[in-house]
PDB file of C-alpha atoms and ligand atoms in Angstrom:
ATOM      1  CA  MET A 633      30.879 -21.961  17.288  1.00  0.00           C
ATOM      2  CA  LYS A 634      29.403 -24.864  15.345  1.00  0.00           C
ATOM      3  CA  LEU A 635      32.228 -26.240  13.234  1.00  0.00           C
ATOM      4  CA  VAL A 636      32.890 -29.467  11.345  1.00  0.00           C
ATOM      5  CA  ILE A 637      36.280 -30.322   9.847  1.00  0.00           C
ATOM      6  CA  LEU A 638      36.465 -32.650   6.851  1.00  0.00           C
ATOM      7  CA  ASP A 639      39.130 -34.468   4.941  1.00  0.00           C
ATOM      8  CA  ARG A 640      38.511 -34.200   1.177  1.00  0.00           C
ATOM      9  CA  ASP A 641      39.608 -37.281  -0.792  1.00  0.00           C
ATOM     10  CA  GLY A 642      37.714 -40.405   0.267  1.00  0.00           C
ATOM     11  CA  VAL A 643      35.237 -38.364   2.343  1.00  0.00           C
ATOM     12  CA  ILE A 644      33.716 -35.805  -0.040  1.00  0.00           C
ATOM     13  CA  ASN A 645      34.932 -37.333  -3.312  1.00  0.00           C
ATOM     14  CA  LEU A 646      36.000 -40.764  -4.473  1.00  0.00           C
ATOM     15  CA  ASP A 647      39.666 -41.384  -3.713  1.00  0.00           C
ATOM     16  CA  SER A 648      42.307 -42.678  -6.082  1.00  0.00           C
ATOM     17  CA  ASP A 649      45.695 -44.261  -5.369  1.00  0.00           C
ATOM     18  CA  GLN A 650      46.855 -42.322  -8.434  1.00  0.00           C
ATOM     19  CA  PHE A 651      45.847 -38.999  -6.734  1.00  0.00           C
ATOM     20  CA  ILE A 652      43.113 -36.616  -7.894  1.00  0.00           C
ATOM     21  CA  LYS A 653      45.134 -34.582 -10.391  1.00  0.00           C
ATOM     22  CA  ASN A 654      42.531 -32.658 -12.409  1.00  0.00           C
ATOM     23  CA  PRO A 655      38.862 -31.644 -12.211  1.00  0.00           C
ATOM     24  CA  ALA A 656      37.748 -34.588 -14.397  1.00  0.00           C
ATOM     25  CA  GLU A 657      39.082 -37.007 -11.760  1.00  0.00           C
ATOM     26  CA  TRP A 658      37.124 -35.290  -8.982  1.00  0.00           C
ATOM     27  CA  LYS A 659      33.829 -37.162  -8.513  1.00  0.00           C
ATOM     28  CA  PRO A 660      31.636 -36.627  -5.453  1.00  0.00           C
ATOM     29  CA  ILE A 661      30.617 -39.565  -3.277  1.00  0.00           C
ATOM     30  CA  PRO A 662      26.803 -39.818  -3.545  1.00  0.00           C
ATOM     31  CA  GLY A 663      25.140 -37.703  -0.836  1.00  0.00           C
ATOM     32  CA  SER A 664      28.340 -35.998   0.374  1.00  0.00           C
ATOM     33  CA  LEU A 665      27.647 -32.544  -1.069  1.00  0.00           C
ATOM     34  CA  GLU A 666      24.051 -32.682   0.145  1.00  0.00           C
ATOM     35  CA  ALA A 667      25.418 -33.549   3.603  1.00  0.00           C
ATOM     36  CA  ILE A 668      27.657 -30.448   3.592  1.00  0.00           C
ATOM     37  CA  ALA A 669      24.699 -28.284   2.536  1.00  0.00           C
ATOM     38  CA  LYS A 670      22.665 -29.793   5.381  1.00  0.00           C
ATOM     39  CA  LEU A 671      25.386 -28.844   7.877  1.00  0.00           C
ATOM     40  CA  ASN A 672      25.401 -25.290   6.496  1.00  0.00           C
ATOM     41  CA  HIS A 673      21.626 -25.060   6.884  1.00  0.00           C
ATOM     42  CA  MET A 674      21.941 -26.219  10.485  1.00  0.00           C
ATOM     43  CA  GLY A 675      24.363 -23.357  11.178  1.00  0.00           C
ATOM     44  CA  TYR A 676      27.648 -25.249  10.952  1.00  0.00           C
ATOM     45  CA  ARG A 677      30.774 -23.895   9.358  1.00  0.00           C
ATOM     46  CA  VAL A 678      32.463 -26.541   7.263  1.00  0.00           C
ATOM     47  CA  VAL A 679      36.236 -26.453   6.817  1.00  0.00           C
ATOM     48  CA  ILE A 680      38.399 -28.853   4.831  1.00  0.00           C
ATOM     49  CA  ALA A 681      41.867 -29.990   5.960  1.00  0.00           C
ATOM     50  CA  SER A 682      43.517 -32.034   3.222  1.00  0.00           C
ATOM     51  CA  ASN A 683      46.953 -33.532   2.595  1.00  0.00           C
ATOM     52  CA  GLN A 684      47.800 -32.823  -1.057  1.00  0.00           C
ATOM     53  CA  SER A 685      51.310 -34.219  -1.379  1.00  0.00           C
ATOM     54  CA  GLY A 686      50.762 -34.620  -5.135  1.00  0.00           C
ATOM     55  CA  VAL A 687      51.707 -30.908  -5.331  1.00  0.00           C
ATOM     56  CA  GLY A 688      55.025 -31.476  -3.543  1.00  0.00           C
ATOM     57  CA  ARG A 689      55.721 -34.525  -5.672  1.00  0.00           C
ATOM     58  CA  GLY A 690      55.100 -32.546  -8.863  1.00  0.00           C
ATOM     59  CA  LEU A 691      52.131 -34.710  -9.952  1.00  0.00           C
ATOM     60  CA  PHE A 692      49.942 -31.618 -10.329  1.00  0.00           C
ATOM     61  CA  ASP A 693      50.375 -27.907  -9.687  1.00  0.00           C
ATOM     62  CA  MET A 694      48.498 -25.263  -7.719  1.00  0.00           C
ATOM     63  CA  ASP A 695      46.443 -24.263 -10.769  1.00  0.00           C
ATOM     64  CA  ALA A 696      45.173 -27.834 -11.040  1.00  0.00           C
ATOM     65  CA  LEU A 697      44.422 -27.981  -7.295  1.00  0.00           C
ATOM     66  CA  ASN A 698      42.512 -24.697  -7.539  1.00  0.00           C
ATOM     67  CA  ALA A 699      40.571 -25.943 -10.575  1.00  0.00           C
ATOM     68  CA  ILE A 700      39.622 -29.140  -8.721  1.00  0.00           C
ATOM     69  CA  ASN A 701      38.448 -27.161  -5.698  1.00  0.00           C
ATOM     70  CA  ASP A 702      36.494 -24.766  -7.947  1.00  0.00           C
ATOM     71  CA  LYS A 703      34.625 -27.733  -9.393  1.00  0.00           C
ATOM     72  CA  MET A 704      33.746 -28.814  -5.853  1.00  0.00           C
ATOM     73  CA  TYR A 705      32.616 -25.303  -4.864  1.00  0.00           C
ATOM     74  CA  ARG A 706      30.431 -24.972  -7.968  1.00  0.00           C
ATOM     75  CA  ALA A 707      28.772 -28.344  -7.359  1.00  0.00           C
ATOM     76  CA  LEU A 708      28.159 -27.341  -3.731  1.00  0.00           C
ATOM     77  CA  THR A 709      26.748 -23.937  -4.637  1.00  0.00           C
ATOM     78  CA  GLN A 710      24.140 -25.625  -6.827  1.00  0.00           C
ATOM     79  CA  LEU A 711      22.942 -27.463  -3.732  1.00  0.00           C
ATOM     80  CA  GLY A 712      22.968 -24.352  -1.524  1.00  0.00           C
ATOM     81  CA  GLY A 713      26.091 -25.474   0.331  1.00  0.00           C
ATOM     82  CA  ARG A 714      29.500 -23.967   0.908  1.00  0.00           C
ATOM     83  CA  VAL A 715      32.904 -24.651   2.403  1.00  0.00           C
ATOM     84  CA  ASP A 716      34.025 -21.822   4.694  1.00  0.00           C
ATOM     85  CA  ALA A 717      37.740 -22.483   4.291  1.00  0.00           C
ATOM     86  CA  LEU A 718      40.085 -24.991   2.787  1.00  0.00           C
ATOM     87  CA  PHE A 719      43.421 -25.778   4.409  1.00  0.00           C
ATOM     88  CA  TYR A 720      45.818 -28.064   2.611  1.00  0.00           C
ATOM     89  CA  CYS A 721      49.345 -29.353   3.026  1.00  0.00           C
ATOM     90  CA  PRO A 722      51.154 -29.355  -0.343  1.00  0.00           C
ATOM     91  CA  HIS A 723      54.284 -31.022   1.016  1.00  0.00           C
ATOM     92  CA  ALA A 724      55.636 -34.477   0.260  1.00  0.00           C
ATOM     93  CA  ALA A 725      56.003 -36.790   3.263  1.00  0.00           C
ATOM     94  CA  GLU A 726      59.810 -36.405   3.198  1.00  0.00           C
ATOM     95  CA  ALA A 727      59.505 -32.639   3.763  1.00  0.00           C
ATOM     96  CA  ASN A 728      58.675 -33.412   7.397  1.00  0.00           C
ATOM     97  CA  CYS A 729      56.503 -30.286   7.638  1.00  0.00           C
ATOM     98  CA  GLU A 730      54.228 -29.424  10.542  1.00  0.00           C
ATOM     99  CA  CYS A 731      51.038 -29.399   8.469  1.00  0.00           C
ATOM    100  CA  ARG A 732      50.870 -32.890   6.961  1.00  0.00           C
ATOM    101  CA  LYS A 733      48.445 -35.094   8.897  1.00  0.00           C
ATOM    102  CA  PRO A 734      48.844 -36.996  11.250  1.00  0.00           C
ATOM    103  CA  LYS A 735      50.526 -33.845  12.582  1.00  0.00           C
ATOM    104  CA  PRO A 736      47.881 -31.441  13.879  1.00  0.00           C
ATOM    105  CA  GLY A 737      49.305 -28.251  12.251  1.00  0.00           C
ATOM    106  CA  MET A 738      46.391 -27.660   9.891  1.00  0.00           C
ATOM    107  CA  LEU A 739      43.842 -28.205  12.641  1.00  0.00           C
ATOM    108  CA  VAL A 740      45.707 -25.827  14.956  1.00  0.00           C
ATOM    109  CA  ASP A 741      45.646 -23.238  12.143  1.00  0.00           C
ATOM    110  CA  ILE A 742      41.897 -23.751  11.697  1.00  0.00           C
ATOM    111  CA  GLY A 743      41.322 -23.199  15.409  1.00  0.00           C
ATOM    112  CA  GLN A 744      43.324 -19.963  15.234  1.00  0.00           C
ATOM    113  CA  ARG A 745      41.679 -18.717  12.028  1.00  0.00           C
ATOM    114  CA  PHE A 746      38.205 -19.227  13.497  1.00  0.00           C
ATOM    115  CA  ASN A 747      39.336 -18.274  16.992  1.00  0.00           C
ATOM    116  CA  THR A 748      37.706 -21.339  18.449  1.00  0.00           C
ATOM    117  CA  ASP A 749      38.552 -24.231  20.738  1.00  0.00           C
ATOM    118  CA  LEU A 750      38.606 -27.522  18.806  1.00  0.00           C
ATOM    119  CA  THR A 751      37.620 -29.684  21.777  1.00  0.00           C
ATOM    120  CA  GLY A 752      34.944 -32.089  20.601  1.00  0.00           C
ATOM    121  CA  VAL A 753      34.732 -30.591  17.113  1.00  0.00           C
ATOM    122  CA  PRO A 754      33.618 -33.373  14.724  1.00  0.00           C
ATOM    123  CA  THR A 755      36.608 -34.122  12.465  1.00  0.00           C
ATOM    124  CA  ILE A 756      35.827 -36.580   9.717  1.00  0.00           C
ATOM    125  CA  GLY A 757      38.292 -38.643   7.702  1.00  0.00           C
ATOM    126  CA  ASP A 758      38.879 -41.998   6.027  1.00  0.00           C
ATOM    127  CA  SER A 759      42.538 -42.445   7.044  1.00  0.00           C
ATOM    128  CA  LEU A 760      44.161 -43.142  10.375  1.00  0.00           C
ATOM    129  CA  ARG A 761      46.205 -39.944  10.083  1.00  0.00           C
ATOM    130  CA  ASP A 762      42.989 -37.862   9.938  1.00  0.00           C
ATOM    131  CA  LEU A 763      41.831 -39.420  13.194  1.00  0.00           C
ATOM    132  CA  GLN A 764      45.244 -39.072  14.834  1.00  0.00           C
ATOM    133  CA  ALA A 765      45.418 -35.374  13.965  1.00  0.00           C
ATOM    134  CA  ALA A 766      41.896 -34.911  15.394  1.00  0.00           C
ATOM    135  CA  HIS A 767      42.814 -36.806  18.552  1.00  0.00           C
ATOM    136  CA  ALA A 768      45.970 -34.691  19.017  1.00  0.00           C
ATOM    137  CA  VAL A 769      43.925 -31.463  19.337  1.00  0.00           C
ATOM    138  CA  GLY A 770      41.095 -32.973  21.401  1.00  0.00           C
ATOM    139  CA  ALA A 771      38.623 -32.915  18.520  1.00  0.00           C
ATOM    140  CA  GLN A 772      36.118 -35.747  17.987  1.00  0.00           C
ATOM    141  CA  PRO A 773      37.602 -38.223  15.485  1.00  0.00           C
ATOM    142  CA  ILE A 774      35.014 -39.666  13.092  1.00  0.00           C
ATOM    143  CA  LEU A 775      35.882 -42.420  10.623  1.00  0.00           C
ATOM    144  CA  VAL A 776      33.813 -42.902   7.476  1.00  0.00           C
ATOM    145  CA  LEU A 777      34.001 -46.189   5.592  1.00  0.00           C
ATOM    146  CA  THR A 778      34.258 -44.576   2.168  1.00  0.00           C
ATOM    147  CA  GLY A 779      37.654 -44.090   0.497  1.00  0.00           C
ATOM    148  CA  LYS A 780      40.295 -45.914   2.554  1.00  0.00           C
ATOM    149  CA  GLY A 781      37.878 -46.158   5.494  1.00  0.00           C
ATOM    150  CA  LYS A 782      37.302 -49.913   5.517  1.00  0.00           C
ATOM    151  CA  LYS A 783      41.032 -50.562   5.420  1.00  0.00           C
ATOM    152  CA  THR A 784      41.531 -48.021   8.207  1.00  0.00           C
ATOM    153  CA  GLN A 785      38.864 -49.675  10.350  1.00  0.00           C
ATOM    154  CA  ALA A 786      40.437 -53.117   9.814  1.00  0.00           C
ATOM    155  CA  ALA A 787      43.843 -51.874  11.000  1.00  0.00           C
ATOM    156  CA  ASP A 788      42.224 -51.609  14.432  1.00  0.00           C
ATOM    157  CA  ASP A 789      44.473 -48.946  15.984  1.00  0.00           C
ATOM    158  CA  LEU A 790      41.947 -46.109  15.958  1.00  0.00           C
ATOM    159  CA  PRO A 791      41.993 -43.452  18.704  1.00  0.00           C
ATOM    160  CA  GLU A 792      39.720 -44.965  21.340  1.00  0.00           C
ATOM    161  CA  ASN A 793      36.905 -42.421  21.178  1.00  0.00           C
ATOM    162  CA  THR A 794      36.590 -42.677  17.376  1.00  0.00           C
ATOM    163  CA  LEU A 795      33.041 -42.825  16.023  1.00  0.00           C
ATOM    164  CA  VAL A 796      32.453 -44.827  12.840  1.00  0.00           C
ATOM    165  CA  PHE A 797      29.794 -44.190  10.176  1.00  0.00           C
ATOM    166  CA  SER A 798      29.236 -45.617   6.726  1.00  0.00           C
ATOM    167  CA  ASP A 799      29.704 -42.316   4.899  1.00  0.00           C
ATOM    168  CA  LEU A 800      29.603 -38.530   5.280  1.00  0.00           C
ATOM    169  CA  SER A 801      25.860 -38.445   4.936  1.00  0.00           C
ATOM    170  CA  ASP A 802      25.454 -40.913   7.812  1.00  0.00           C
ATOM    171  CA  ALA A 803      28.009 -39.034   9.968  1.00  0.00           C
ATOM    172  CA  VAL A 804      26.209 -35.721   9.387  1.00  0.00           C
ATOM    173  CA  ARG A 805      22.868 -37.247  10.335  1.00  0.00           C
ATOM    174  CA  HIS A 806      24.475 -38.230  13.657  1.00  0.00           C
ATOM    175  CA  ILE A 807      26.105 -34.805  14.225  1.00  0.00           C
ATOM    176  CA  ILE A 808      22.825 -33.003  13.615  1.00  0.00           C
ATOM    177  CA  ALA A 809      20.866 -35.404  15.823  1.00  0.00           C
ATOM    178  CA  GLU A 810      23.337 -34.789  18.679  1.00  0.00           C
ATOM    179  CA  SER A 811      23.362 -30.989  18.358  1.00  0.00           C
TER     180      SER A 811
HETATM  181 ZN1   ZN B1975      52.808 -29.641   4.992  1.00  0.00          ZN
END
């Protein structure tokens, strides 16, 4: 199965240290939604795996998270794109759950839901924990330099097979060229 796994904040939309707490704060990175639509047209399923600890910390509730995601879905639909599933971890770091990246729980769940092996599946993020979670399940870690990406790249402790691209659009061009 052709599958791509994406982080949300800093990959699809602009990130904020103050969290994305409502639809007004959700702003797509130029070209990111078009890139998702392009993957769809090339026969890829696109699934999001996102840490949303702002829920666990009480900064926003599930209604707000759903409203933010609805805004994303509507914007994507206008471009002929779609997200096949969205997995998120609502827990604060202290909860020590199995789903919060860098733990691979969400990715394992995605593999089970889609009944597919994640080996080599392009898994795109802007934070080290996205890449570590990808590495833990044998997926292909891909770092984009949007969001926290430049800081992540500078930290220089990336999983060794990590690929680096300037943004989602650039990463998708590579994935499609390789397929
Ligand atoms: Zn969790």
